[in-house]
Amino acid sequence: MENKISPVIAPADLVALWKTTAIVLVDARAGAEAGAQYETRHLEGALFVDLELQLAHKKTDAANGGRHPLPDPARFAAVLNELGIRPDSHVIIYDDKNGSNAAARFWWMLKAAGHALVQVVDGGLDAAFAAGFPTRAGKETAAPAGDYEIKKWQLSLAAIDEVEKARQSPGYLVIDVRDAVRFRGEKEPIDLVAGHIPGAINIPFTGNLDEQGFFLSTAELKQKYSAALENREPENVIVHCGSGVTACHTLLAIAQAGMEIPTLYVGSWSEWSRNDKPIGTGE
């Protein structure tokens, strides 16, 4: 029987688990300085994973798959083997964005690979520091594994043409998790064009967290997303962001609510906005 664990782990529970259980701890900070910041200070035993090189297979043209397209399953399996992650490993991931950035992306990828024991640290790196988890500088390495094979992604994915059809169908729901100013087209700091996919609704991923940067309670998350999804099947709910990374934070929040994980549009706005597709602005 598959082990059932919460998708999110409290920092205090992480500290207790680390003292008694073999885990694979992963630092998934992203950004130009992420590697250097990791080497300066990270949670003891944590391995570094690179969003740009290991959790995406970037192409020269973001119009084909967006800014962070998924690697193929075999390529991702090679990453897991390099990190010493086996099918039965208990993997715990953190980042420095309250779990909302590459930690959530790595969580989704592991779940999509069929991995059972994977969690994200609630509150992220700073919360683990505050809970007393020991830290270390430098690099950490793992003994490579060799027994992870992934033949296909097991969670639902949407391609751009499927999103085009879904946005026009009342039986489907397209959720854009970017900030409201980006959704309305008032500001676009990353991609070439501002706006949103017409027909999509805006539920910013930042609303999954409370004022202290921790996830809302399970009951609050369930109430929020049950109301938004209106009993639609998970494959009929498509979630996207700018490039398929922070969208995973909302998928994580929905899983934390005890609900089935909806469909991810990995290409997201970075792909849609580069393909001569209709663009909406305003609410």
Steps between C-alpha positions, in 0.01 A plus 500: 500500500627848411611711794278803552671813625411867500642686200624771738710443812527741793856614585482352851390166354792515258744547789350204685496281189861584413611369840331162458450422132711475186386773264630664184495873563508725193572873472311632197578869516487667160648811343840614378660485847325185624803273478725749679239561769468126550875465548501787748235343722252218461323243715741230609503210258301681231587436135465784251275463196512750215167618355658616176715193432331209678131581540458641150633426153527848361478572130617793295142598414260542793212493250547123503429392856557826685793616710519187718383202294512162669788265429390168360436233767823309430704818540329572832565142614870562438480807727339293776767234466770766518345629824491150647120497503343156477132413450458443875696807616330751728576829326450835672547820302535865593574831330533859615158606367273325754495193277337697221776476242718207396417295812141473380619425145725218621217366717265493199759327283556229760125448541466487121771234498291295742714571806303452822720640777559865417426813704568873490611691811229740614645850522812395313862556591455780754236304691733200521776727630263639762397149606861420583598280207882494487675668208818450305709676234661355188370228272336171588515194278303177486590148404337466157214256466419307188159350542263784409320459169218728385317417180237773504355781708210366705330832578284690254670746262345738247649613169434846357230381259316328785509823699355683197203263497461496878485878539188506280321213672280554807582146613864598545676751722832672427669648807779757473697516826713806419464828688188699415697786339652257253166329434335837429783594265612799703852365545709224347854477642605177328318414179467703182129582515275592792153354556336163550336210321142612423251302703748423779436603858765643732576332834850620599711227658605742773149463641584141596708639788423692817672822608790305650567314175352165608231309315142567598338220695379195314140602566558853365672370188224247437230764538684737267564255220176305529318828439722587203496159331124448540520117493688488170715195442873571554578434134254778412680758715816645344743695716774723363733785592782667308709193420355200682686544830285695748190332357628194684457688829126511438501132402682432827243705693215307339668172591551628854124564508447128441378551144619339177776683314369691196665534160821700455560717195879508508545740209282752682496870411857489367390262224147633445614861457755404233261312272265760356223390734223733622595712799270643765557795730316637803300282735 
